[in-house]
């Protein structure tokens, strides 16, 4: 064993020395920054729980590495490393694994459809030259789907899941913490953005604050808020002391408010109402009655005190009909609604003018010349049309991936939901694992609904969807292991 370690160290040292000499002699010293990836990769191979723990903890942290292109983060590097090494391990050891699930097959067909579109429409990668750009977005689109095919060589225990979820919340709070520090300092404390990728919504909030606008939103709270709410509801289901989940729930509500996102307000209402319905299922008719009158009281209070709320909170509830809020919050919300409706109309027009998109999608690439020309004008709808940012799930899939892409994604969603619901019905209650699984099933259903009805983007919407599906799979494996251990203990 010691001889193998010594041999590995010697070979690694020789490789590093040779690489340093080669890169310096060729004038490519900047690539020496990649050399630390070698010992890091060796460490990760020997610490798979750390590797997969990082994949679970980092997807919404926006932690980056200098030099990474586009919207790729440290999370993507861990994910690609885990997928690549897992693929090599299966090939070398010739592991006989079970066949793919229907959801995985649907995801594979969707990925294949994307590769066909890339072949006929062009990859759009600038490194290959040409006048088509936007190819990196294919990487951003396809990478989350790799989560569906990860097979860790272990199963996390319940206690490990608890620690991982706490770390996940901490890392997911980093973008919000960075935004608060940046805005509170008037842009002077920007140093966190050396390791956390800057969000353009933060820049817009900064400009709004500098010009004295009434609506200043912390939009980076929109991803953290639903998971805080989920955590509080899991604690409620576990019969934890009320003070813990109540405080956490209130914190989640505050995050919804400061984000100013109406879609996150939907998360709050849906997850809360359905969770309590399941908890009081045996007294469901009483629950319907109480929740109806309780809802009237809450909505009445919202209408009564809406004008006294901060403007970002007012924006989050601006969709309520006839509610009295500040004109600034109303206009900020209405502008985005009008813009989106007009964009959808332009997208439908584009589809009518190009019916072939229904067979072979338009793809994600765009003309470099047209993109540069638009820099001189108001982007308005044409920028969104050119770069295929339609902000609507069905429209995005039909235009970008064609009818086959839409069918494959709908199948993936449907099979995942069906399998998850069947698992929930069969589960014997194990505190935390089954409670978290239940809440994530509800959240997955909500994400699918919002993708088709509220907001659906090709490069950003699939990250939380595929991530939640990955968590459901791993939690179910933990559940099965817990059941097996309990049965073994009894016998």
PDB file of C-alpha atoms in Angstrom, residues 202-437:
ATOM      1  CA  UNK A 202     -27.725  43.104  -7.849  1.00  0.00           C
ATOM      2  CA  UNK A 203     -26.386  45.725 -10.244  1.00  0.00           C
ATOM      3  CA  UNK A 204     -29.933  46.802 -11.096  1.00  0.00           C
ATOM      4  CA  UNK A 205     -30.739  47.071  -7.375  1.00  0.00           C
ATOM      5  CA  UNK A 206     -27.574  49.118  -6.881  1.00  0.00           C
ATOM      6  CA  UNK A 207     -28.592  51.538  -9.663  1.00  0.00           C
ATOM      7  CA  UNK A 208     -32.096  51.780  -8.222  1.00  0.00           C
ATOM      8  CA  UNK A 209     -30.686  52.641  -4.814  1.00  0.00           C
ATOM      9  CA  UNK A 210     -28.253  55.208  -6.238  1.00  0.00           C
ATOM     10  CA  UNK A 211     -31.008  57.083  -8.076  1.00  0.00           C
ATOM     11  CA  UNK A 212     -33.255  56.991  -5.003  1.00  0.00           C
ATOM     12  CA  UNK A 213     -35.857  54.592  -6.398  1.00  0.00           C
ATOM     13  CA  UNK A 214     -38.601  53.421  -4.053  1.00  0.00           C
ATOM     14  CA  UNK A 215     -38.324  49.750  -5.047  1.00  0.00           C
ATOM     15  CA  UNK A 216     -34.965  48.166  -4.153  1.00  0.00           C
ATOM     16  CA  UNK A 217     -35.149  44.365  -4.200  1.00  0.00           C
ATOM     17  CA  UNK A 218     -32.763  41.703  -2.936  1.00  0.00           C
ATOM     18  CA  UNK A 219     -33.547  39.374  -5.810  1.00  0.00           C
ATOM     19  CA  UNK A 220     -30.919  36.808  -4.805  1.00  0.00           C
ATOM     20  CA  UNK A 221     -33.254  35.802  -1.943  1.00  0.00           C
ATOM     21  CA  UNK A 222     -35.640  34.168  -4.426  1.00  0.00           C
ATOM     22  CA  UNK A 223     -33.744  30.854  -4.521  1.00  0.00           C
ATOM     23  CA  UNK A 224     -33.072  30.654  -0.779  1.00  0.00           C
ATOM     24  CA  UNK A 225     -36.607  31.556   0.339  1.00  0.00           C
ATOM     25  CA  UNK A 226     -38.448  28.372  -0.756  1.00  0.00           C
ATOM     26  CA  UNK A 227     -35.807  26.116   0.819  1.00  0.00           C
ATOM     27  CA  UNK A 228     -36.036  28.013   4.113  1.00  0.00           C
ATOM     28  CA  UNK A 229     -39.801  27.527   4.004  1.00  0.00           C
ATOM     29  CA  UNK A 230     -39.329  23.827   3.203  1.00  0.00           C
ATOM     30  CA  UNK A 231     -36.900  23.471   6.135  1.00  0.00           C
ATOM     31  CA  UNK A 232     -39.380  25.097   8.529  1.00  0.00           C
ATOM     32  CA  UNK A 233     -42.196  22.821   7.349  1.00  0.00           C
ATOM     33  CA  UNK A 234     -39.979  19.749   7.715  1.00  0.00           C
ATOM     34  CA  UNK A 235     -39.278  20.775  11.311  1.00  0.00           C
ATOM     35  CA  UNK A 236     -43.020  21.222  11.829  1.00  0.00           C
ATOM     36  CA  UNK A 237     -43.694  17.727  10.457  1.00  0.00           C
ATOM     37  CA  UNK A 238     -41.023  16.321  12.788  1.00  0.00           C
ATOM     38  CA  UNK A 239     -42.884  17.793  15.798  1.00  0.00           C
ATOM     39  CA  UNK A 240     -39.871  19.926  16.661  1.00  0.00           C
ATOM     40  CA  UNK A 241     -40.354  22.613  19.305  1.00  0.00           C
ATOM     41  CA  UNK A 242     -42.622  25.250  17.799  1.00  0.00           C
ATOM     42  CA  UNK A 243     -40.193  28.131  18.346  1.00  0.00           C
ATOM     43  CA  UNK A 244     -37.682  26.661  15.876  1.00  0.00           C
ATOM     44  CA  UNK A 245     -39.943  26.171  12.886  1.00  0.00           C
ATOM     45  CA  UNK A 246     -41.935  29.333  13.599  1.00  0.00           C
ATOM     46  CA  UNK A 247     -38.778  31.491  13.594  1.00  0.00           C
ATOM     47  CA  UNK A 248     -37.505  29.766  10.466  1.00  0.00           C
ATOM     48  CA  UNK A 249     -40.873  30.147   8.763  1.00  0.00           C
ATOM     49  CA  UNK A 250     -41.020  33.865   9.568  1.00  0.00           C
ATOM     50  CA  UNK A 251     -37.496  34.214   8.181  1.00  0.00           C
ATOM     51  CA  UNK A 252     -38.659  32.522   4.974  1.00  0.00           C
ATOM     52  CA  UNK A 253     -41.579  34.952   4.712  1.00  0.00           C
ATOM     53  CA  UNK A 254     -39.162  37.871   5.110  1.00  0.00           C
ATOM     54  CA  UNK A 255     -36.986  36.458   2.331  1.00  0.00           C
ATOM     55  CA  UNK A 256     -40.033  36.232   0.069  1.00  0.00           C
ATOM     56  CA  UNK A 257     -40.807  39.871   0.815  1.00  0.00           C
ATOM     57  CA  UNK A 258     -37.349  41.341   0.283  1.00  0.00           C
ATOM     58  CA  UNK A 259     -36.944  39.404  -2.983  1.00  0.00           C
ATOM     59  CA  UNK A 260     -40.028  41.089  -4.415  1.00  0.00           C
ATOM     60  CA  UNK A 261     -40.718  37.996  -6.528  1.00  0.00           C
ATOM     61  CA  UNK A 262     -44.362  37.116  -6.985  1.00  0.00           C
ATOM     62  CA  UNK A 263     -43.508  33.548  -7.975  1.00  0.00           C
ATOM     63  CA  UNK A 264     -41.824  32.931  -4.599  1.00  0.00           C
ATOM     64  CA  UNK A 265     -45.005  34.160  -2.894  1.00  0.00           C
ATOM     65  CA  UNK A 266     -46.753  31.294  -4.730  1.00  0.00           C
ATOM     66  CA  UNK A 267     -44.168  28.905  -3.243  1.00  0.00           C
ATOM     67  CA  UNK A 268     -44.970  30.165   0.245  1.00  0.00           C
ATOM     68  CA  UNK A 269     -48.737  29.756  -0.104  1.00  0.00           C
ATOM     69  CA  UNK A 270     -48.729  26.410  -1.946  1.00  0.00           C
ATOM     70  CA  UNK A 271     -46.124  24.626   0.195  1.00  0.00           C
ATOM     71  CA  UNK A 272     -47.682  25.848   3.440  1.00  0.00           C
ATOM     72  CA  UNK A 273     -51.300  25.059   2.570  1.00  0.00           C
ATOM     73  CA  UNK A 274     -50.653  21.587   1.133  1.00  0.00           C
ATOM     74  CA  UNK A 275     -48.276  20.580   3.944  1.00  0.00           C
ATOM     75  CA  UNK A 276     -50.819  21.477   6.620  1.00  0.00           C
ATOM     76  CA  UNK A 277     -53.545  19.739   4.597  1.00  0.00           C
ATOM     77  CA  UNK A 278     -51.521  16.507   4.610  1.00  0.00           C
ATOM     78  CA  UNK A 279     -50.802  16.896   8.319  1.00  0.00           C
ATOM     79  CA  UNK A 280     -54.526  17.302   9.108  1.00  0.00           C
ATOM     80  CA  UNK A 281     -55.792  14.892   6.454  1.00  0.00           C
ATOM     81  CA  UNK A 282     -57.974  12.963   8.909  1.00  0.00           C
ATOM     82  CA  UNK A 283     -59.695  16.240   9.861  1.00  0.00           C
ATOM     83  CA  UNK A 284     -59.500  17.648   6.338  1.00  0.00           C
ATOM     84  CA  UNK A 285     -63.046  19.061   6.292  1.00  0.00           C
ATOM     85  CA  UNK A 286     -62.329  20.977   9.457  1.00  0.00           C
ATOM     86  CA  UNK A 287     -59.034  22.075   7.925  1.00  0.00           C
ATOM     87  CA  UNK A 288     -60.796  23.302   4.763  1.00  0.00           C
ATOM     88  CA  UNK A 289     -63.168  25.347   6.891  1.00  0.00           C
ATOM     89  CA  UNK A 290     -60.489  26.771   9.178  1.00  0.00           C
ATOM     90  CA  UNK A 291     -58.081  27.499   6.301  1.00  0.00           C
ATOM     91  CA  UNK A 292     -60.861  29.211   4.344  1.00  0.00           C
ATOM     92  CA  UNK A 293     -61.757  31.624   7.135  1.00  0.00           C
ATOM     93  CA  UNK A 294     -58.121  31.920   8.214  1.00  0.00           C
ATOM     94  CA  UNK A 295     -57.208  32.751   4.629  1.00  0.00           C
ATOM     95  CA  UNK A 296     -59.867  35.444   4.541  1.00  0.00           C
ATOM     96  CA  UNK A 297     -58.402  36.988   7.690  1.00  0.00           C
ATOM     97  CA  UNK A 298     -54.851  36.879   6.304  1.00  0.00           C
ATOM     98  CA  UNK A 299     -55.862  38.278   2.917  1.00  0.00           C
ATOM     99  CA  UNK A 300     -57.956  40.944   4.617  1.00  0.00           C
ATOM    100  CA  UNK A 301     -54.980  41.940   6.768  1.00  0.00           C
ATOM    101  CA  UNK A 302     -52.767  42.069   3.680  1.00  0.00           C
ATOM    102  CA  UNK A 303     -55.228  44.368   1.906  1.00  0.00           C
ATOM    103  CA  UNK A 304     -55.594  46.493   5.039  1.00  0.00           C
ATOM    104  CA  UNK A 305     -51.878  46.989   5.751  1.00  0.00           C
ATOM    105  CA  UNK A 306     -50.386  46.554   2.253  1.00  0.00           C
ATOM    106  CA  UNK A 307     -49.602  50.254   1.853  1.00  0.00           C
ATOM    107  CA  UNK A 308     -47.561  50.177   5.087  1.00  0.00           C
ATOM    108  CA  UNK A 309     -45.310  47.320   3.938  1.00  0.00           C
ATOM    109  CA  UNK A 310     -41.855  47.957   2.394  1.00  0.00           C
ATOM    110  CA  UNK A 311     -42.104  48.482  -1.355  1.00  0.00           C
ATOM    111  CA  UNK A 312     -40.332  45.224  -2.233  1.00  0.00           C
ATOM    112  CA  UNK A 313     -42.958  43.377  -0.118  1.00  0.00           C
ATOM    113  CA  UNK A 314     -45.663  45.332  -1.932  1.00  0.00           C
ATOM    114  CA  UNK A 315     -44.272  44.214  -5.276  1.00  0.00           C
ATOM    115  CA  UNK A 316     -44.453  40.553  -4.205  1.00  0.00           C
ATOM    116  CA  UNK A 317     -48.221  40.868  -3.554  1.00  0.00           C
ATOM    117  CA  UNK A 318     -48.971  43.258  -6.416  1.00  0.00           C
ATOM    118  CA  UNK A 319     -50.839  40.553  -8.363  1.00  0.00           C
ATOM    119  CA  UNK A 320     -53.712  40.594  -5.834  1.00  0.00           C
ATOM    120  CA  UNK A 321     -56.643  42.361  -7.571  1.00  0.00           C
ATOM    121  CA  UNK A 322     -57.527  45.841  -6.353  1.00  0.00           C
ATOM    122  CA  UNK A 323     -54.875  45.919  -3.643  1.00  0.00           C
ATOM    123  CA  UNK A 324     -53.747  49.378  -2.534  1.00  0.00           C
ATOM    124  CA  UNK A 325     -49.967  49.659  -2.881  1.00  0.00           C
ATOM    125  CA  UNK A 326     -47.538  52.411  -3.844  1.00  0.00           C
ATOM    126  CA  UNK A 327     -47.515  53.486  -7.466  1.00  0.00           C
ATOM    127  CA  UNK A 328     -43.781  52.730  -7.684  1.00  0.00           C
ATOM    128  CA  UNK A 329     -44.279  49.095  -6.646  1.00  0.00           C
ATOM    129  CA  UNK A 330     -47.270  48.711  -8.955  1.00  0.00           C
ATOM    130  CA  UNK A 331     -45.455  50.178 -11.947  1.00  0.00           C
ATOM    131  CA  UNK A 332     -42.338  48.077 -11.307  1.00  0.00           C
ATOM    132  CA  UNK A 333     -44.502  44.951 -11.330  1.00  0.00           C
ATOM    133  CA  UNK A 334     -46.697  45.962 -14.266  1.00  0.00           C
ATOM    134  CA  UNK A 335     -43.726  46.808 -16.487  1.00  0.00           C
ATOM    135  CA  UNK A 336     -42.410  43.255 -16.226  1.00  0.00           C
ATOM    136  CA  UNK A 337     -45.878  41.759 -16.825  1.00  0.00           C
ATOM    137  CA  UNK A 338     -46.504  43.887 -19.916  1.00  0.00           C
ATOM    138  CA  UNK A 339     -42.997  43.200 -21.205  1.00  0.00           C
ATOM    139  CA  UNK A 340     -43.468  39.462 -20.765  1.00  0.00           C
ATOM    140  CA  UNK A 341     -46.892  39.353 -22.421  1.00  0.00           C
ATOM    141  CA  UNK A 342     -45.598  41.315 -25.410  1.00  0.00           C
ATOM    142  CA  UNK A 343     -42.555  39.029 -25.595  1.00  0.00           C
ATOM    143  CA  UNK A 344     -44.793  35.962 -25.696  1.00  0.00           C
ATOM    144  CA  UNK A 345     -46.786  37.546 -28.503  1.00  0.00           C
ATOM    145  CA  UNK A 346     -43.553  38.165 -30.438  1.00  0.00           C
ATOM    146  CA  UNK A 347     -42.520  34.563 -29.808  1.00  0.00           C
ATOM    147  CA  UNK A 348     -45.801  33.231 -31.172  1.00  0.00           C
ATOM    148  CA  UNK A 349     -45.370  35.439 -34.217  1.00  0.00           C
ATOM    149  CA  UNK A 350     -41.874  34.059 -34.730  1.00  0.00           C
ATOM    150  CA  UNK A 351     -43.250  30.516 -34.518  1.00  0.00           C
ATOM    151  CA  UNK A 352     -45.924  31.303 -37.103  1.00  0.00           C
ATOM    152  CA  UNK A 353     -43.302  32.723 -39.480  1.00  0.00           C
ATOM    153  CA  UNK A 354     -41.010  29.711 -38.959  1.00  0.00           C
ATOM    154  CA  UNK A 355     -43.219  26.584 -38.666  1.00  0.00           C
ATOM    155  CA  UNK A 356     -40.156  24.361 -39.237  1.00  0.00           C
ATOM    156  CA  UNK A 357     -39.108  25.184 -35.663  1.00  0.00           C
ATOM    157  CA  UNK A 358     -41.855  22.779 -34.573  1.00  0.00           C
ATOM    158  CA  UNK A 359     -39.942  19.920 -36.208  1.00  0.00           C
ATOM    159  CA  UNK A 360     -36.335  20.980 -35.663  1.00  0.00           C
ATOM    160  CA  UNK A 361     -36.009  23.697 -33.072  1.00  0.00           C
ATOM    161  CA  UNK A 362     -34.301  27.048 -33.559  1.00  0.00           C
ATOM    162  CA  UNK A 363     -31.594  26.197 -31.013  1.00  0.00           C
ATOM    163  CA  UNK A 364     -29.787  28.534 -28.652  1.00  0.00           C
ATOM    164  CA  UNK A 365     -27.236  30.069 -31.012  1.00  0.00           C
ATOM    165  CA  UNK A 366     -27.639  33.524 -32.505  1.00  0.00           C
ATOM    166  CA  UNK A 367     -26.005  35.789 -35.055  1.00  0.00           C
ATOM    167  CA  UNK A 368     -22.944  37.571 -33.647  1.00  0.00           C
ATOM    168  CA  UNK A 369     -23.436  40.460 -36.075  1.00  0.00           C
ATOM    169  CA  UNK A 370     -27.080  40.983 -35.076  1.00  0.00           C
ATOM    170  CA  UNK A 371     -26.214  40.712 -31.383  1.00  0.00           C
ATOM    171  CA  UNK A 372     -23.494  43.355 -31.689  1.00  0.00           C
ATOM    172  CA  UNK A 373     -25.841  45.597 -33.675  1.00  0.00           C
ATOM    173  CA  UNK A 374     -28.411  45.433 -30.883  1.00  0.00           C
ATOM    174  CA  UNK A 375     -25.850  46.850 -28.449  1.00  0.00           C
ATOM    175  CA  UNK A 376     -26.488  50.247 -30.069  1.00  0.00           C
ATOM    176  CA  UNK A 377     -30.252  50.151 -29.558  1.00  0.00           C
ATOM    177  CA  UNK A 378     -32.853  49.532 -26.908  1.00  0.00           C
ATOM    178  CA  UNK A 379     -32.884  45.737 -26.513  1.00  0.00           C
ATOM    179  CA  UNK A 380     -36.645  45.606 -25.896  1.00  0.00           C
ATOM    180  CA  UNK A 381     -38.156  42.385 -27.287  1.00  0.00           C
ATOM    181  CA  UNK A 382     -35.695  41.860 -30.115  1.00  0.00           C
ATOM    182  CA  UNK A 383     -32.827  41.085 -27.776  1.00  0.00           C
ATOM    183  CA  UNK A 384     -34.938  38.418 -26.048  1.00  0.00           C
ATOM    184  CA  UNK A 385     -36.083  36.971 -29.384  1.00  0.00           C
ATOM    185  CA  UNK A 386     -32.563  36.887 -30.828  1.00  0.00           C
ATOM    186  CA  UNK A 387     -31.088  35.179 -27.758  1.00  0.00           C
ATOM    187  CA  UNK A 388     -34.125  32.872 -27.271  1.00  0.00           C
ATOM    188  CA  UNK A 389     -35.108  34.147 -23.813  1.00  0.00           C
ATOM    189  CA  UNK A 390     -38.869  33.750 -23.999  1.00  0.00           C
ATOM    190  CA  UNK A 391     -39.589  33.514 -20.255  1.00  0.00           C
ATOM    191  CA  UNK A 392     -42.208  30.816 -20.837  1.00  0.00           C
ATOM    192  CA  UNK A 393     -41.753  27.044 -20.697  1.00  0.00           C
ATOM    193  CA  UNK A 394     -43.950  25.778 -23.527  1.00  0.00           C
ATOM    194  CA  UNK A 395     -42.948  28.591 -25.877  1.00  0.00           C
ATOM    195  CA  UNK A 396     -39.254  28.112 -25.109  1.00  0.00           C
ATOM    196  CA  UNK A 397     -39.366  24.360 -25.700  1.00  0.00           C
ATOM    197  CA  UNK A 398     -41.414  24.603 -28.917  1.00  0.00           C
ATOM    198  CA  UNK A 399     -39.240  27.274 -30.527  1.00  0.00           C
ATOM    199  CA  UNK A 400     -35.823  26.176 -29.250  1.00  0.00           C
ATOM    200  CA  UNK A 401     -36.182  22.362 -29.235  1.00  0.00           C
ATOM    201  CA  UNK A 402     -39.253  21.733 -31.385  1.00  0.00           C
ATOM    202  CA  UNK A 403     -42.211  19.480 -30.611  1.00  0.00           C
ATOM    203  CA  UNK A 404     -39.925  16.482 -29.783  1.00  0.00           C
ATOM    204  CA  UNK A 405     -38.143  18.507 -27.093  1.00  0.00           C
ATOM    205  CA  UNK A 406     -41.468  19.547 -25.544  1.00  0.00           C
ATOM    206  CA  UNK A 407     -42.711  15.934 -25.486  1.00  0.00           C
ATOM    207  CA  UNK A 408     -39.482  14.611 -23.951  1.00  0.00           C
ATOM    208  CA  UNK A 409     -39.478  17.247 -21.197  1.00  0.00           C
ATOM    209  CA  UNK A 410     -43.176  16.713 -20.419  1.00  0.00           C
ATOM    210  CA  UNK A 411     -42.454  12.971 -20.217  1.00  0.00           C
ATOM    211  CA  UNK A 412     -39.506  13.571 -17.886  1.00  0.00           C
ATOM    212  CA  UNK A 413     -41.656  15.729 -15.621  1.00  0.00           C
ATOM    213  CA  UNK A 414     -44.579  13.302 -15.681  1.00  0.00           C
ATOM    214  CA  UNK A 415     -42.545  10.155 -14.990  1.00  0.00           C
ATOM    215  CA  UNK A 416     -40.622  11.849 -12.164  1.00  0.00           C
ATOM    216  CA  UNK A 417     -43.802  13.081 -10.481  1.00  0.00           C
ATOM    217  CA  UNK A 418     -45.521   9.702 -10.911  1.00  0.00           C
ATOM    218  CA  UNK A 419     -42.570   7.772  -9.453  1.00  0.00           C
ATOM    219  CA  UNK A 420     -42.176  10.206  -6.555  1.00  0.00           C
ATOM    220  CA  UNK A 421     -45.856  10.094  -5.602  1.00  0.00           C
ATOM    221  CA  UNK A 422     -45.819   6.287  -5.701  1.00  0.00           C
ATOM    222  CA  UNK A 423     -42.787   6.295  -3.422  1.00  0.00           C
ATOM    223  CA  UNK A 424     -44.480   8.673  -0.975  1.00  0.00           C
ATOM    224  CA  UNK A 425     -47.538   6.431  -0.732  1.00  0.00           C
ATOM    225  CA  UNK A 426     -45.390   3.383   0.036  1.00  0.00           C
ATOM    226  CA  UNK A 427     -43.113   5.067   2.565  1.00  0.00           C
ATOM    227  CA  UNK A 428     -43.309   4.191   6.231  1.00  0.00           C
ATOM    228  CA  UNK A 429     -42.757   7.414   8.121  1.00  0.00           C
ATOM    229  CA  UNK A 430     -39.136   7.921   9.142  1.00  0.00           C
ATOM    230  CA  UNK A 431     -38.701  11.391  10.669  1.00  0.00           C
ATOM    231  CA  UNK A 432     -36.774  13.899   8.567  1.00  0.00           C
ATOM    232  CA  UNK A 433     -36.122  11.622   5.554  1.00  0.00           C
ATOM    233  CA  UNK A 434     -39.772  11.011   4.642  1.00  0.00           C
ATOM    234  CA  UNK A 435     -40.769  14.533   5.685  1.00  0.00           C
ATOM    235  CA  UNK A 436     -38.062  16.121   3.525  1.00  0.00           C
ATOM    236  CA  UNK A 437     -38.922  13.754   0.668  1.00  0.00           C
TER     237      UNK A 437
END
